[in-house]
Amino acid sequence: DTGVSQNPRHKITKRGQNVTFRCDPISEHNRLYWYRQTLGQGPEFLTYFQNEAQLEKSRLLSDRFSAERPKGSFSTLEIQRTEQGDSAMYLCASSPRLDEQYFGPGTRLTVT
Amino acid sequence: QQQVKQSPQSLIVQKGGISIINCAYENTAFDYFPWYQQFPGKGPALLIAIRPDVSEKKEGRFTISFNKSAKQFSLHIMDSQPGDSATYFCAATLYNNAGNMLTFGGGTRLMVKP
């Protein structure tokens, strides 16, 4: 399967703990996006990378959130001091150009 | 601020019927309007997309109608099938923006009854 992969698929953590998610985009896709989707809602943009450069960050991305894309390949999204409001599906998408974004299956985070 | 509003939230259609989902946007700078289909446990997948220079685009059983003056666009699924049962999201973006970040509607859960 050469699609976007995300790990882990599910993560349960206690409030206050740190969590890290990984996204492996489709090979040679230079654009990578992170979105957050809460139950019954559409995805909301969090951040965007072109190659290794983080070019856009949403106001939703508080200082507890940090994302990296070293060497322009895989990306990680870390949430520090998790809160119950962080419970959501975290989606990664990659794109070779302006139009189509290919989404991964997401990582579902539950903060207890 | 919800920049893309989608309706209805849920829709039940008989097999063979037409499913219609509507979206309205606020930002007149948006110039690329894709529709995504999402099955449970999966990420959204691009279904069909339109630029505002055309009023309609058809791909198989799926058609987008676009009304620039009203800032509205809709998805029509002809001859709806049980396999079309999924959640559908409209989205909008600035096509020439370096990031092309998508702004999604709230989603429509479609159920097609056999």
XYZ file of N, CA and C in Angstrom:
678
model
N 0.844 -1.184 0.000
C 0.000 0.000 0.000
C 0.886 1.243 0.000
N 0.748 2.112 -0.983
C 1.619 3.264 -1.095
C 0.919 4.536 -0.671
N -0.151 4.444 0.078
C -0.879 5.612 0.538
C -0.218 6.247 1.738
N -0.871 7.284 2.282
C -0.389 7.951 3.480
C -0.629 7.039 4.683
N 0.390 6.849 5.491
C 0.214 6.022 6.687
C 0.409 6.865 7.937
N -0.331 6.511 8.973
C -0.254 7.223 10.236
C -0.148 6.229 11.374
N 0.681 6.565 12.344
C 0.853 5.710 13.517
C 1.003 6.554 14.784
N 0.433 6.064 15.896
C -0.455 4.907 15.960
C -1.836 5.226 15.405
N -2.662 4.245 15.260
C -4.022 4.496 14.800
C -4.903 4.970 15.953
N -4.592 4.497 17.139
C -5.351 4.903 18.319
C -4.376 5.187 19.447
N -4.694 6.200 20.258
C -3.860 6.526 21.401
C -4.770 6.989 22.530
N -4.644 6.320 23.671
C -5.360 6.741 24.868
C -4.314 7.220 25.851
N -4.508 8.420 26.374
C -3.540 8.976 27.298
C -4.249 9.704 28.421
N -3.537 9.889 29.490
C -4.113 10.621 30.612
C -3.800 12.106 30.462
N -4.701 12.909 30.931
C -4.522 14.357 30.890
C -3.174 14.743 31.482
N -2.476 15.623 30.794
C -1.186 16.078 31.266
C 0.009 15.362 30.658
N -0.266 14.221 30.001
C 0.815 13.488 29.362
C 1.114 14.072 27.986
N 2.317 13.771 27.488
C 2.698 14.177 26.136
C 2.462 13.021 25.176
N 2.059 13.334 23.967
C 1.871 12.313 22.944
C 2.515 12.771 21.645
N 2.943 11.801 20.842
C 3.530 12.101 19.531
C 2.933 11.178 18.490
N 2.547 11.769 17.367
C 1.999 11.002 16.250
C 2.950 11.112 15.064
N 2.918 10.058 14.241
C 3.774 10.067 13.070
C 2.959 9.950 11.790
N 3.400 10.641 10.758
C 2.769 10.558 9.444
C 3.843 10.267 8.398
N 3.618 9.244 7.595
C 4.484 8.952 6.459
C 3.714 9.271 5.188
N 4.102 10.321 4.480
C 3.348 10.723 3.287
C 3.661 9.806 2.110
N 2.932 10.012 1.035
C 3.224 9.305 -0.202
C 4.588 9.792 -0.689
N 5.366 8.853 -1.111
C 6.744 9.155 -1.520
C 6.753 10.233 -2.602
N 7.639 11.187 -2.460
C 7.843 12.286 -3.409
C 6.778 13.381 -3.338
N 5.832 13.264 -2.408
C 4.903 14.368 -2.197
C 5.614 15.413 -1.337
N 5.778 16.626 -1.867
C 6.527 17.614 -1.114
C 5.659 18.409 -0.138
N 4.337 18.309 -0.285
C 3.439 19.053 0.609
C 2.824 18.113 1.632
N 2.782 18.546 2.874
C 2.232 17.721 3.949
C 1.407 18.593 4.872
N 0.233 18.095 5.223
C -0.719 18.853 6.035
C -1.122 18.033 7.252
N -1.434 18.731 8.340
C -2.084 18.129 9.496
C -3.429 18.820 9.700
N -4.445 17.998 9.940
C -5.790 18.486 10.237
C -6.279 17.792 11.512
N -7.235 18.418 12.170
C -7.881 17.799 13.334
C -9.368 17.694 13.048
N -9.942 16.531 13.372
C -11.367 16.301 13.138
C -12.026 15.823 14.419
N -12.971 16.592 14.912
C -13.735 16.156 16.071
C -15.010 15.475 15.598
N -15.612 14.704 16.475
C -16.745 13.861 16.117
C -17.879 14.668 15.504
N -18.312 14.271 14.323
C -19.435 14.932 13.681
C -19.094 16.236 12.997
N -17.808 16.547 12.894
C -17.386 17.807 12.270
C -16.445 17.543 11.104
N -16.260 18.557 10.277
C -15.281 18.454 9.216
C -13.875 18.680 9.740
N -12.869 18.217 9.013
C -11.481 18.456 9.426
C -11.162 19.944 9.487
N -10.305 20.299 10.444
C -9.842 21.694 10.572
C -8.335 21.722 10.378
N -7.867 22.656 9.570
C -6.452 22.770 9.259
C -5.644 23.131 10.504
N -4.509 22.450 10.662
C -3.594 22.767 11.765
C -2.299 23.390 11.264
N -1.608 22.677 10.340
C -0.331 23.168 9.889
C 0.042 22.553 8.549
N 0.989 23.204 7.863
C 1.374 22.808 6.503
C 2.889 22.901 6.339
N 3.428 21.873 5.693
C 4.851 21.841 5.360
C 5.022 21.756 3.850
N 5.994 22.492 3.358
C 6.464 22.247 1.998
C 7.903 21.793 2.145
N 8.130 20.549 1.758
C 9.404 19.889 2.079
C 9.612 19.953 3.594
N 10.736 20.440 4.073
C 10.971 20.445 5.519
C 10.530 21.744 6.183
N 10.109 22.724 5.396
C 9.745 24.028 5.946
C 8.275 24.079 6.368
N 8.044 24.480 7.614
C 6.676 24.669 8.103
C 6.233 26.071 7.702
N 5.328 26.171 6.732
C 4.996 27.450 6.140
C 3.727 28.090 6.682
N 2.837 27.288 7.242
C 1.589 27.829 7.757
C 1.206 27.120 9.049
N 0.687 27.896 9.990
C 0.178 27.320 11.239
C -1.147 27.975 11.566
N -2.146 27.179 11.897
C -3.456 27.708 12.271
C -3.411 28.266 13.687
N -4.367 29.159 13.965
C -4.497 29.657 15.344
C -4.895 28.528 16.283
N -5.425 27.418 15.703
C -5.803 26.264 16.521
C -4.572 25.596 17.123
N -3.422 25.821 16.521
C -2.191 25.163 16.955
C -1.596 25.963 18.102
N -2.030 25.614 19.324
C -1.526 26.337 20.493
C -0.059 25.997 20.720
N 0.546 26.687 21.704
C 1.970 26.453 21.951
C 2.233 25.080 22.542
N 1.191 24.340 22.866
C 1.395 22.955 23.345
C 1.602 21.991 22.172
N 1.305 22.462 20.981
C 1.427 21.630 19.792
C 2.711 22.005 19.048
N 3.417 20.987 18.570
C 4.572 21.247 17.718
C 4.646 20.184 16.649
N 5.021 20.593 15.463
C 5.113 19.662 14.343
C 6.465 19.843 13.678
N 6.964 18.726 13.181
C 8.249 18.749 12.489
C 8.170 17.873 11.255
N 9.037 18.165 10.309
C 9.179 17.312 9.127
C 10.643 17.309 8.718
N 11.443 16.604 9.482
C 12.880 16.594 9.193
C 13.157 15.963 7.833
N 14.044 16.594 7.089
C 14.456 16.068 5.785
C 13.312 15.990 4.775
N 12.203 16.612 5.082
C 11.114 16.650 4.125
C 10.453 15.320 3.853
N 10.606 14.366 4.771
C 9.975 13.062 4.536
C 8.803 12.883 5.500
N 8.953 12.045 6.533
C 7.868 11.834 7.483
C 7.709 13.078 8.351
N 6.577 13.138 9.028
C 6.310 14.265 9.924
C 5.834 13.740 11.267
N 6.094 14.500 12.316
C 5.581 14.179 13.638
C 4.793 15.362 14.179
N 3.743 15.041 14.915
C 2.934 16.047 15.604
C 2.972 15.690 17.086
N 3.467 16.601 17.915
C 3.543 16.351 19.343
C 2.590 17.271 20.077
N 1.889 16.723 21.033
C 1.026 17.520 21.907
C 1.559 17.368 23.332
N 1.914 18.470 23.925
C 2.415 18.446 25.299
C 1.286 18.770 26.270
N 1.373 18.190 27.468
C 0.398 18.471 28.541
C -1.033 18.365 27.987
N -1.372 17.175 27.487
C -2.660 16.988 26.828
C -3.821 17.375 27.734
N -4.871 17.870 27.097
C -6.118 18.258 27.763
C -7.250 17.453 27.153
N -8.357 17.355 27.863
C -9.487 16.569 27.344
C -9.982 17.135 26.020
N -9.871 18.432 25.862
C -10.300 19.062 24.611
C -9.437 18.700 23.408
N -8.300 18.051 23.655
C -7.447 17.606 22.546
C -7.950 16.305 21.932
N -8.910 15.661 22.566
C -9.459 14.406 22.042
C -10.069 14.650 20.679
N -9.568 13.943 19.687
C -9.996 14.158 18.304
C -9.296 13.138 17.420
N -9.652 13.165 16.126
C -8.923 12.407 15.119
C -7.925 13.370 14.487
N -6.680 12.980 14.434
C -5.640 13.808 13.823
C -5.300 13.192 12.468
N -5.574 13.964 11.427
C -5.411 13.499 10.059
C -4.190 14.144 9.415
N -3.480 13.353 8.654
C -2.357 13.843 7.877
C -2.708 13.680 6.402
N -2.296 14.626 5.588
C -2.520 14.542 4.150
C -1.248 14.967 3.437
N -1.022 14.392 2.263
C 0.112 14.823 1.459
C -0.363 15.133 0.048
N 0.431 15.921 -0.651
C 0.025 16.356 -1.977
C 1.253 16.636 -2.837
N 1.171 16.242 -4.105
C 2.287 16.538 -5.004
C 2.150 17.909 -5.671
N 0.951 18.499 -5.560
C 0.694 19.769 -6.238
C -0.451 20.469 -5.528
N -0.985 21.519 -6.162
C -1.955 22.372 -5.491
C -3.313 21.732 -5.253
N -3.741 20.828 -6.129
C -5.122 20.389 -6.005
C -5.340 19.246 -5.035
N -5.119 18.029 -5.418
C -5.553 16.917 -4.609
C -4.691 16.672 -3.383
N -5.362 16.517 -2.248
C -4.706 16.119 -1.012
C -5.134 14.697 -0.687
N -4.156 13.850 -0.401
C -4.407 12.450 -0.090
C -4.302 12.282 1.423
N -5.401 11.853 2.026
C -5.451 11.745 3.476
C -5.087 10.338 3.958
N -4.446 10.306 5.101
C -4.211 9.055 5.796
C -5.426 8.654 6.613
N -5.384 7.503 7.282
C -6.535 7.014 8.046
C -6.723 7.728 9.377
N -5.724 8.503 9.801
C -5.861 9.263 11.026
C -5.370 8.534 12.267
N -5.097 9.327 13.289
C -4.795 8.810 14.633
C -5.878 9.345 15.560
N -6.593 8.422 16.193
C -7.642 8.854 17.123
C -7.056 8.981 18.519
N -7.106 10.182 19.056
C -6.581 10.454 20.396
C -7.725 10.590 21.384
N -7.628 9.863 22.478
C -8.574 9.992 23.586
C -7.796 10.392 24.820
N -8.159 11.514 25.395
C -7.513 12.002 26.622
C -8.477 11.798 27.779
N -8.043 10.994 28.749
C -8.930 10.676 29.885
C -8.590 11.521 31.111
N -15.541 31.211 13.358
C -16.253 31.626 12.160
C -16.298 30.458 11.175
N -17.525 30.030 10.842
C -17.672 28.905 9.944
C -17.720 29.449 8.530
N -16.669 29.281 7.770
C -16.592 29.881 6.450
C -17.298 29.059 5.389
N -17.499 27.774 5.645
C -18.220 26.916 4.706
C -19.335 26.204 5.481
N -20.565 26.478 5.080
C -21.719 25.879 5.742
C -22.318 24.818 4.845
N -22.582 23.656 5.425
C -23.051 22.505 4.655
C -24.385 22.026 5.185
N -25.256 21.621 4.270
C -26.560 21.078 4.664
C -27.032 20.053 3.642
N -27.839 19.065 4.055
C -28.256 18.811 5.423
C -27.163 18.087 6.202
N -27.362 17.924 7.499
C -26.388 17.184 8.305
C -26.499 15.696 8.036
N -27.704 15.229 7.731
C -27.897 13.829 7.400
C -28.955 13.708 6.315
N -28.860 12.616 5.567
C -29.717 12.446 4.402
C -29.961 10.961 4.194
N -31.227 10.607 4.002
C -31.581 9.223 3.696
C -32.240 9.204 2.334
N -31.714 8.361 1.459
C -32.197 8.294 0.079
C -32.422 6.824 -0.282
N -33.436 6.570 -1.060
C -33.670 5.210 -1.546
C -32.696 4.897 -2.677
N -32.355 3.642 -2.786
C -31.491 3.197 -3.890
C -32.086 3.644 -5.224
N -31.227 4.208 -6.059
C -31.677 4.696 -7.350
C -32.096 6.152 -7.349
N -32.232 6.726 -6.178
C -32.652 8.119 -6.069
C -31.490 9.091 -6.236
N -31.812 10.372 -6.166
C -30.795 11.426 -6.289
C -30.494 12.003 -4.910
N -29.222 12.043 -4.565
C -28.787 12.658 -3.302
C -28.267 14.047 -3.629
N -28.718 15.033 -2.855
C -28.290 16.414 -3.084
C -27.773 17.008 -1.779
N -26.552 17.504 -1.823
C -25.923 18.122 -0.643
C -25.497 19.528 -1.036
N -25.775 20.477 -0.174
C -25.529 21.880 -0.492
C -24.482 22.510 0.408
N -23.724 23.425 -0.165
C -22.732 24.181 0.619
C -22.758 25.648 0.230
N -22.472 26.494 1.208
C -22.372 27.932 0.975
C -21.085 28.424 1.612
N -20.421 29.332 0.927
C -19.161 29.837 1.460
C -19.224 31.345 1.614
N -18.340 31.868 2.436
C -18.346 33.297 2.730
C -17.192 34.043 2.065
N -16.045 33.408 1.983
C -14.854 34.083 1.474
C -14.872 34.087 -0.057
N -15.075 35.253 -0.645
C -15.179 35.345 -2.101
C -13.844 35.087 -2.791
N -12.773 35.012 -2.026
C -11.469 34.723 -2.623
C -11.282 33.228 -2.893
N -12.103 32.386 -2.276
C -12.000 30.947 -2.531
C -12.183 30.685 -4.024
N -11.335 29.810 -4.580
C -11.448 29.550 -6.018
C -11.208 28.089 -6.379
N -11.350 27.209 -5.400
C -11.253 25.775 -5.692
C -12.130 25.075 -4.681
N -13.040 24.225 -5.195
C -14.087 23.666 -4.341
C -14.152 22.145 -4.542
N -13.487 21.402 -3.679
C -13.528 19.934 -3.786
C -14.588 19.329 -2.868
N -15.014 18.136 -3.216
C -15.870 17.330 -2.349
C -15.090 16.076 -1.959
N -15.190 15.738 -0.670
C -14.514 14.560 -0.150
C -15.550 13.575 0.383
N -15.213 12.287 0.263
C -16.049 11.195 0.751
C -15.269 10.487 1.847
N -15.923 10.231 2.965
C -15.236 9.578 4.070
C -16.053 8.408 4.586
N -15.440 7.228 4.600
C -16.049 6.045 5.189
C -15.529 5.899 6.619
N -16.309 5.229 7.476
C -15.882 5.058 8.878
C -14.499 4.434 8.978
N -13.658 5.019 9.813
C -12.311 4.487 10.030
C -11.313 4.840 8.955
N -11.742 5.647 7.996
C -10.848 6.030 6.896
C -10.697 7.544 6.850
N -9.637 7.985 6.172
C -9.508 9.412 5.946
C -10.363 9.842 4.759
N -10.628 11.140 4.643
C -11.405 11.630 3.496
C -10.675 11.345 2.183
N -11.442 11.083 1.136
C -10.885 10.844 -0.191
C -11.545 11.787 -1.185
N -10.752 12.395 -2.049
C -11.279 13.338 -3.031
C -12.235 12.630 -3.989
N -13.407 13.251 -4.173
C -14.437 12.681 -5.034
C -14.481 13.424 -6.363
N -14.608 14.718 -6.284
C -14.746 15.571 -7.461
C -14.482 17.006 -7.015
N -14.005 17.849 -7.940
C -13.698 19.237 -7.574
C -14.031 20.155 -8.736
N -14.231 21.447 -8.436
C -14.600 22.414 -9.463
C -13.887 23.735 -9.224
N -13.537 24.435 -10.300
C -13.038 25.802 -10.235
C -14.205 26.704 -10.615
N -14.221 27.980 -10.197
C -15.383 28.843 -10.425
C -15.561 29.332 -11.855
N -14.677 28.928 -12.762
C -14.851 29.362 -14.141
C -15.881 28.516 -14.900
N -16.377 27.451 -14.253
C -17.439 26.650 -14.855
C -18.592 26.533 -13.862
N -19.800 26.301 -14.381
C -20.964 26.233 -13.502
C -21.338 24.800 -13.145
N -20.761 23.841 -13.863
C -21.107 22.453 -13.581
C -19.960 21.544 -14.014
N -19.773 20.483 -13.235
C -18.778 19.475 -13.598
C -19.349 18.109 -13.259
N -19.234 17.193 -14.214
C -19.819 15.863 -14.019
C -18.742 14.814 -14.171
N -18.736 13.872 -13.232
C -17.848 12.714 -13.329
C -18.649 11.478 -12.927
N -19.031 10.700 -13.930
C -19.840 9.522 -13.651
C -21.180 9.909 -13.055
N -21.499 9.342 -11.906
C -22.789 9.652 -11.256
C -22.732 10.910 -10.389
N -21.581 11.524 -10.294
C -21.384 12.672 -9.407
C -21.299 13.967 -10.222
N -22.064 14.978 -9.791
C -22.084 16.276 -10.465
C -21.966 17.370 -9.424
N -21.096 18.352 -9.699
C -21.046 19.567 -8.883
C -21.727 20.671 -9.681
N -22.637 21.390 -9.022
C -23.208 22.606 -9.586
C -22.672 23.782 -8.788
N -22.267 24.838 -9.486
C -21.619 25.970 -8.820
C -22.317 27.270 -9.196
N -22.670 28.076 -8.197
C -23.311 29.369 -8.412
C -22.448 30.438 -7.752
N -21.620 31.096 -8.555
C -20.658 32.049 -8.002
C -21.344 33.252 -7.367
N -22.400 33.756 -8.000
C -23.058 34.963 -7.478
C -23.718 34.692 -6.130
N -24.224 33.480 -5.970
C -24.867 33.122 -4.700
C -23.872 32.564 -3.693
N -22.649 32.341 -4.115
C -21.616 31.732 -3.273
C -22.093 30.396 -2.730
N -22.618 29.577 -3.651
C -23.124 28.268 -3.262
C -22.667 27.213 -4.261
N -22.504 25.998 -3.785
C -22.234 24.889 -4.679
C -22.844 23.626 -4.078
N -23.145 22.681 -4.944
C -23.838 21.492 -4.474
C -23.306 20.244 -5.163
N -23.493 19.129 -4.485
C -23.127 17.817 -5.010
C -24.396 17.035 -5.273
N -24.521 16.508 -6.487
C -25.642 15.639 -6.837
C -25.090 14.241 -7.106
N -25.663 13.252 -6.437
C -25.292 11.863 -6.692
C -26.488 11.208 -7.366
N -26.334 10.901 -8.627
C -27.414 10.277 -9.390
C -27.404 8.769 -9.142
N -28.591 8.153 -9.268
C -28.706 6.690 -9.120
C -27.936 6.238 -7.871
N -28.266 6.828 -6.745
C -27.547 6.546 -5.495
C -27.584 5.054 -5.161
N -26.461 4.541 -4.676
C -26.300 3.128 -4.356
C -25.955 2.959 -2.873
N -26.285 1.803 -2.289
C -25.929 1.577 -0.879
C -24.444 1.790 -0.602
N -23.592 1.495 -1.572
C -22.149 1.703 -1.419
C -21.750 3.163 -1.339
N -22.694 4.071 -1.662
C -22.426 5.511 -1.541
C -22.629 5.988 -0.111
N -23.164 5.123 0.736
C -23.409 5.505 2.128
C -22.079 5.859 2.798
N -21.953 7.087 3.189
C -20.691 7.619 3.728
C -20.978 9.033 4.220
N -19.942 9.676 4.744
C -20.046 11.096 5.088
C -19.365 11.905 3.999
N -20.039 12.933 3.541
C -19.528 13.775 2.469
C -19.201 15.167 3.010
N -18.043 15.670 2.632
C -17.612 16.995 3.056
C -17.357 17.866 1.834
N -17.910 19.062 1.832
C -17.484 20.044 0.854
C -16.309 20.806 1.461
N -15.536 21.427 0.611
C -14.391 22.195 1.085
C -14.139 23.336 0.114
N -13.327 24.281 0.544
C -12.967 25.418 -0.295
C -11.556 25.848 0.049
N -10.887 26.421 -0.931
C -9.523 26.884 -0.696
C -9.140 27.925 -1.733
N -7.996 28.535 -1.519
C -7.410 29.450 -2.480
C -6.436 28.657 -3.315
N -6.785 28.400 -4.564
C -6.012 27.475 -5.401
C -4.581 27.935 -5.590
N -4.377 29.223 -5.678
C -3.032 29.710 -5.955
C -2.257 30.053 -4.695
N -2.912 29.815 -3.549
C -2.213 30.026 -2.289
C -1.110 28.986 -2.156
N 0.007 29.374 -1.620
C 1.136 28.454 -1.541
C 0.795 27.180 -0.786
N -0.093 27.302 0.192
C -0.399 26.145 1.000
C -1.627 25.388 0.578
N -2.596 26.064 -0.048
C -3.815 25.399 -0.488
C -4.500 24.670 0.659
N -4.559 25.294 1.832
C -5.185 24.662 2.989
C -6.696 24.619 2.788
N -7.291 23.482 3.089
C -8.717 23.292 2.871
C -9.529 23.771 4.076
N -10.633 24.467 3.781
C -11.634 24.793 4.782
C -12.838 23.918 4.502
N -13.176 23.050 5.454
C -14.227 22.063 5.247
C -15.561 22.524 5.808
N -16.632 22.014 5.198
C -17.965 22.134 5.782
C -18.115 21.112 6.896
N -19.271 21.143 7.541
C -19.488 20.281 8.694
C -19.788 18.820 8.377
N -20.061 18.509 7.119
C -20.289 17.127 6.730
C -21.754 16.762 6.616
N -22.042 15.820 5.735
C -23.385 15.253 5.560
C -23.272 13.744 5.589
N -24.002 13.136 6.519
C -23.988 11.678 6.601
C -25.099 11.154 5.691
N -24.702 10.465 4.638
C -25.651 9.932 3.656
C -25.877 8.445 3.891
N -27.141 8.075 3.933
C -27.501 6.662 3.997
C -28.386 6.357 2.801
N -27.981 5.379 2.004
C -28.775 4.964 0.855
C -29.399 3.619 1.198
N -30.719 3.598 1.246
C -31.442 2.384 1.626
C -31.646 1.494 0.406
N -31.401 0.177 0.564
C -31.558 -0.741 -0.562
C -33.019 -0.914 -0.993
